[in-house]
């Protein structure tokens, strides 16, 4: 059960790394926008890490958490999608100025998928 906190931390670190790769491979943004994107990603991912850890901590002894532990890995991605949906940035993400929002969502999505597969491999092997 304590491994979930490390998985949330892995998602946060991988999201930061994936965001750096996404931003540096884009040549259409200015250098000022490219420089600030990873910093803002950390501003988003730290509260998401804390909220996910608190949600898991308070619900870890419920029957849902004991039976569906792998679903808790998807929680950071769902929280980021909810955040952008409530700020209405999710609907403008495919416009030309929505690159920053796309980079956040793609990075957290890729990090969640990678962590989910890492968790699945370790559960099957060990």
Coordinates of N, CA and C in Angstrom, one line a residue:
X1 N 0.8 -1.2 0.0 CA 0.0 0.0 0.0 C 0.9 1.3 0.0
X2 N 2.0 1.2 0.6 CA 2.9 2.4 0.7 C 3.5 2.7 -0.7
X3 N 3.5 1.7 -1.6 CA 4.1 2.0 -2.9 C 3.3 3.0 -3.7
X4 N 2.0 3.2 -3.4 CA 1.2 4.2 -4.1 C 1.8 5.6 -4.0
X5 N 2.4 5.9 -2.9 CA 3.0 7.2 -2.8 C 4.2 7.4 -3.7
X6 N 5.0 6.3 -3.8 CA 6.1 6.3 -4.7 C 5.6 6.3 -6.2
X7 N 4.5 5.7 -6.5 CA 4.0 5.8 -7.8 C 3.5 7.2 -8.2
X8 N 2.9 7.9 -7.2 CA 2.5 9.2 -7.4 C 3.7 10.1 -7.6
X9 N 4.7 9.9 -6.9 CA 6.0 10.6 -7.0 C 6.6 10.3 -8.4
X10 N 6.6 9.1 -8.8 CA 7.1 8.7 -10.2 C 6.3 9.4 -11.3
X11 N 5.0 9.5 -11.1 CA 4.2 10.2 -12.1 C 4.6 11.7 -12.1
X12 N 4.8 12.3 -11.0 CA 5.2 13.7 -11.0 C 6.5 13.9 -11.7
X13 N 7.5 13.1 -11.4 CA 8.8 13.2 -12.0 C 8.7 13.0 -13.5
X14 N 8.1 11.9 -13.9 CA 7.9 11.6 -15.3 C 7.2 12.6 -16.1
X15 N 6.2 13.2 -15.5 CA 5.4 14.3 -16.1 C 6.3 15.5 -16.4
X16 N 7.2 15.8 -15.4 CA 8.1 16.9 -15.6 C 9.1 16.6 -16.7
X17 N 9.6 15.4 -16.8 CA 10.6 15.0 -17.8 C 9.9 15.0 -19.2
X18 N 8.7 14.4 -19.3 CA 8.0 14.3 -20.5 C 7.6 15.7 -21.0
X19 N 7.3 16.6 -20.1 CA 7.0 18.0 -20.5 C 8.2 18.7 -21.1
X20 N 9.3 18.5 -20.5 CA 10.6 19.1 -21.0 C 10.8 18.6 -22.4
X21 N 10.6 17.3 -22.7 CA 10.8 16.7 -24.0 C 9.8 17.3 -25.0
X22 N 8.5 17.4 -24.6 CA 7.5 18.0 -25.5 C 7.8 19.4 -25.8
X23 N 8.2 20.2 -24.8 CA 8.4 21.6 -25.0 C 9.7 21.9 -25.9
X24 N 10.7 21.1 -25.6 CA 12.0 21.4 -26.4 C 11.9 20.9 -27.8
X25 N 11.0 20.0 -28.1 CA 10.8 19.5 -29.5 C 9.9 20.4 -30.3
X26 N 9.2 21.3 -29.7 CA 8.3 22.2 -30.4 C 9.1 23.5 -30.8
X27 N 9.1 23.8 -32.0 CA 9.8 25.0 -32.5 C 8.9 26.2 -32.8
X28 N 7.7 26.1 -32.5 CA 6.8 27.2 -32.8 C 6.6 28.2 -31.7
X29 N 7.0 27.8 -30.5 CA 6.8 28.7 -29.3 C 8.1 29.6 -29.1
X30 N 7.9 30.7 -28.5 CA 9.0 31.6 -28.2 C 9.8 31.0 -27.0
X31 N 11.0 31.5 -26.8 CA 11.9 31.0 -25.8 C 11.3 31.3 -24.4
X32 N 10.7 32.4 -24.2 CA 10.1 32.7 -23.0 C 9.0 31.8 -22.6
X33 N 8.1 31.4 -23.5 CA 7.1 30.4 -23.2 C 7.7 29.0 -23.0
X34 N 8.7 28.7 -23.7 CA 9.3 27.4 -23.5 C 10.1 27.3 -22.2
X35 N 10.6 28.4 -21.7 CA 11.3 28.4 -20.4 C 10.4 28.3 -19.2
X36 N 9.2 28.8 -19.3 CA 8.3 28.9 -18.2 C 7.4 27.7 -18.0
X37 N 7.2 26.9 -19.1 CA 6.3 25.8 -19.1 C 6.7 24.7 -18.1
X38 N 8.0 24.3 -18.0 CA 8.3 23.3 -17.0 C 8.1 23.7 -15.5
X39 N 8.3 25.0 -15.3 CA 8.2 25.6 -14.0 C 6.7 25.6 -13.6
X40 N 5.8 25.9 -14.5 CA 4.4 25.9 -14.2 C 3.9 24.5 -14.1
X41 N 4.5 23.6 -14.8 CA 4.2 22.1 -14.7 C 4.4 21.7 -13.3
X42 N 5.5 22.1 -12.7 CA 5.8 21.7 -11.3 C 4.8 22.4 -10.3
X43 N 4.4 23.6 -10.7 CA 3.4 24.2 -9.8 C 2.1 23.5 -9.9
X44 N 1.7 22.9 -11.0 CA 0.5 22.1 -11.1 C 0.7 20.7 -10.5
X45 N 1.8 20.1 -10.7 CA 2.0 18.7 -10.3 C 2.2 18.5 -8.8
X46 N 2.8 19.5 -8.1 CA 3.0 19.3 -6.7 C 1.6 19.3 -5.9
X47 N 0.7 20.2 -6.2 CA -0.6 20.0 -5.5 C -1.4 18.8 -6.0
X48 N -1.2 18.4 -7.2 CA -1.9 17.1 -7.6 C -1.3 15.9 -6.9
X49 N 0.0 15.9 -6.7 CA 0.7 14.9 -5.9 C 0.2 14.8 -4.5
X50 N 0.1 16.0 -3.9 CA -0.4 16.1 -2.5 C -1.9 15.7 -2.4
X51 N -2.7 16.1 -3.3 CA -4.1 15.8 -3.3 C -4.3 14.3 -3.5
X52 N -3.6 13.7 -4.5 CA -3.7 12.3 -4.7 C -3.2 11.4 -3.5
X53 N -2.2 11.9 -2.9 CA -1.7 11.2 -1.7 C -2.7 11.3 -0.6
X54 N -3.3 12.4 -0.4 CA -4.3 12.6 0.7 C -5.6 11.7 0.4
X55 N -6.0 11.7 -0.9 CA -7.2 10.9 -1.2 C -6.9 9.4 -1.0
X56 N -5.7 9.0 -1.4 CA -5.3 7.6 -1.2 C -5.2 7.3 0.3
X57 N -4.6 8.2 1.1 CA -4.4 8.0 2.5 C -5.7 7.8 3.2
X58 N -6.7 8.7 2.9 CA -8.0 8.6 3.6 C -8.9 7.5 3.1
X59 N -8.6 6.9 2.0 CA -9.5 5.9 1.5 C -8.8 4.5 1.3
X60 N -7.6 4.4 1.8 CA -6.8 3.2 1.6 C -7.4 1.9 2.3
X61 N -8.1 2.1 3.4 CA -8.7 1.0 4.1 C -10.1 0.6 3.7
X62 N -10.6 1.3 2.7 CA -11.9 0.9 2.2 C -11.9 -0.3 1.3
X63 N -13.0 -1.0 1.1 CA -13.0 -2.2 0.2 C -12.7 -1.8 -1.2
X64 N -13.1 -0.6 -1.7 CA -12.8 -0.2 -3.0 C -11.3 -0.1 -3.2
X65 N -10.6 0.5 -2.3 CA -9.2 0.7 -2.4 C -8.4 -0.6 -2.4
X66 N -8.9 -1.5 -1.5 CA -8.2 -2.8 -1.4 C -8.4 -3.6 -2.7
X67 N -9.6 -3.5 -3.3 CA -9.9 -4.4 -4.5 C -9.4 -3.7 -5.8
X68 N -9.3 -2.4 -5.8 CA -9.0 -1.7 -7.1 C -7.8 -0.7 -6.9
X69 N -6.7 -1.2 -6.4 CA -5.6 -0.4 -6.1 C -5.0 0.2 -7.4
X70 N -5.1 -0.5 -8.5 CA -4.5 0.0 -9.7 C -5.2 1.2 -10.3
X71 N -6.5 1.3 -10.0 CA -7.3 2.5 -10.4 C -6.8 3.8 -9.8
X72 N -6.2 3.7 -8.7 CA -5.7 4.9 -8.0 C -4.5 5.5 -8.7
X73 N -3.9 4.8 -9.6 CA -2.8 5.3 -10.4 C -3.3 6.3 -11.4
X74 N -4.5 6.2 -11.9 CA -5.1 7.1 -12.8 C -5.6 8.4 -12.2
X75 N -5.6 8.5 -10.9 CA -6.1 9.7 -10.2 C -5.4 11.0 -10.6
X76 N -4.0 11.1 -10.7 CA -3.4 12.3 -11.1 C -3.9 12.8 -12.5
X77 N -4.0 11.9 -13.4 CA -4.5 12.3 -14.8 C -5.9 12.8 -14.7
X78 N -6.7 12.2 -13.9 CA -8.1 12.6 -13.8 C -8.2 14.0 -13.1
X79 N -7.4 14.2 -12.1 CA -7.4 15.5 -11.4 C -6.9 16.6 -12.4
X80 N -5.9 16.4 -13.2 CA -5.5 17.4 -14.1 C -6.5 17.7 -15.2
X81 N -7.2 16.7 -15.7 CA -8.2 16.9 -16.7 C -9.4 17.7 -16.0
X82 N -9.7 17.4 -14.8 CA -10.8 18.1 -14.1 C -10.4 19.6 -13.9
X83 N -9.1 19.8 -13.5 CA -8.7 21.2 -13.4 C -8.8 22.0 -14.6
X84 N -8.3 21.4 -15.7 CA -8.4 22.2 -17.0 C -9.9 22.3 -17.5
X85 N -10.7 21.3 -17.2 CA -12.1 21.4 -17.6 C -12.8 22.5 -16.8
X86 N -12.5 22.6 -15.5 CA -13.1 23.7 -14.7 C -12.6 25.1 -15.0
X87 N -11.4 25.2 -15.5 CA -10.9 26.5 -15.9 C -11.2 26.8 -17.4
X88 N -11.8 25.9 -18.0 CA -12.2 26.0 -19.4 C -11.1 26.1 -20.4
X89 N -9.9 25.7 -19.9 CA -8.7 25.6 -20.8 C -8.7 24.4 -21.6
X90 N -9.5 23.4 -21.2 CA -9.5 22.1 -21.9 C -10.2 22.2 -23.2
X91 N -11.1 23.2 -23.3 CA -11.9 23.3 -24.6 C -11.1 24.1 -25.6
X92 N -10.1 24.9 -25.1 CA -9.3 25.7 -26.1 C -7.9 25.1 -26.3
X93 N -7.7 23.8 -25.9 CA -6.4 23.2 -26.0 C -6.0 22.9 -27.4
X94 N -6.9 22.7 -28.4 CA -6.6 22.4 -29.7 C -6.5 23.6 -30.6
X95 N -6.6 24.8 -30.0 CA -6.4 26.0 -30.8 C -4.9 26.3 -30.9
X96 N -4.5 27.3 -31.7 CA -3.1 27.5 -31.9 C -2.4 28.0 -30.6
X97 N -3.1 28.7 -29.7 CA -2.4 29.1 -28.5 C -2.6 28.2 -27.3
X98 N -3.1 27.0 -27.6 CA -3.3 26.0 -26.6 C -2.2 25.0 -26.4
X99 N -1.0 25.4 -26.9 CA 0.2 24.4 -26.8 C 0.5 24.1 -25.3
X100 N 0.5 25.1 -24.5 CA 0.9 24.9 -23.1 C 0.0 23.9 -22.4
X101 N -1.3 24.1 -22.6 CA -2.3 23.2 -22.0 C -2.1 21.8 -22.6
X102 N -1.9 21.7 -23.9 CA -1.6 20.4 -24.5 C -0.4 19.7 -23.9
X103 N 0.7 20.5 -23.7 CA 1.9 19.9 -23.1 C 1.7 19.4 -21.7
X104 N 0.9 20.0 -20.9 CA 0.6 19.6 -19.6 C -0.2 18.3 -19.6
X105 N -1.2 18.2 -20.4 CA -2.1 17.1 -20.5 C -1.4 15.9 -21.1
X106 N -0.6 16.1 -22.1 CA 0.1 15.0 -22.7 C 1.2 14.5 -21.8
X107 N 1.9 15.3 -21.1 CA 2.9 14.9 -20.2 C 2.4 14.1 -19.0
X108 N 1.3 14.5 -18.4 CA 0.7 13.8 -17.3 C 0.1 12.5 -17.8
X109 N -0.5 12.5 -19.0 CA -1.1 11.3 -19.6 C 0.0 10.3 -19.9
X110 N 1.1 10.7 -20.5 CA 2.2 9.8 -20.8 C 2.8 9.2 -19.5
X111 N 3.0 10.1 -18.5 CA 3.5 9.7 -17.2 C 2.6 8.7 -16.5
X112 N 1.3 8.9 -16.6 CA 0.4 8.0 -16.0 C 0.4 6.6 -16.7
X113 N 0.4 6.6 -18.0 CA 0.5 5.4 -18.7 C 1.8 4.6 -18.4
X114 N 2.9 5.3 -18.4 CA 4.2 4.7 -18.2 C 4.2 4.1 -16.7
X115 N 3.7 4.8 -15.8 CA 3.7 4.3 -14.4 C 2.7 3.2 -14.2
X116 N 1.6 3.2 -14.9 CA 0.6 2.1 -14.9 C 1.3 0.9 -15.4
X117 N 2.0 0.9 -16.5 CA 2.6 -0.3 -17.1 C 3.8 -0.7 -16.2
X118 N 4.5 0.2 -15.6 CA 5.6 -0.2 -14.6 C 5.0 -0.9 -13.4
X119 N 3.9 -0.4 -12.9 CA 3.2 -1.1 -11.8 C 2.6 -2.4 -12.2
X120 N 2.1 -2.5 -13.4 CA 1.5 -3.8 -13.9 C 2.6 -4.8 -14.0
X121 N 3.8 -4.4 -14.6 CA 4.9 -5.4 -14.7 C 5.4 -5.9 -13.4
X122 N 5.6 -5.0 -12.4 CA 6.0 -5.4 -11.1 C 5.0 -6.2 -10.4
X123 N 3.8 -6.0 -10.6 CA 2.7 -6.9 -9.9 C 2.8 -8.3 -10.5
X124 N 3.0 -8.4 -11.8 CA 3.0 -9.7 -12.5 C 4.3 -10.4 -12.2
X125 N 5.4 -9.7 -12.1 CA 6.7 -10.4 -11.8 C 6.8 -10.8 -10.3
X126 N 6.5 -9.8 -9.5 CA 6.8 -10.0 -8.1 C 5.5 -10.4 -7.4

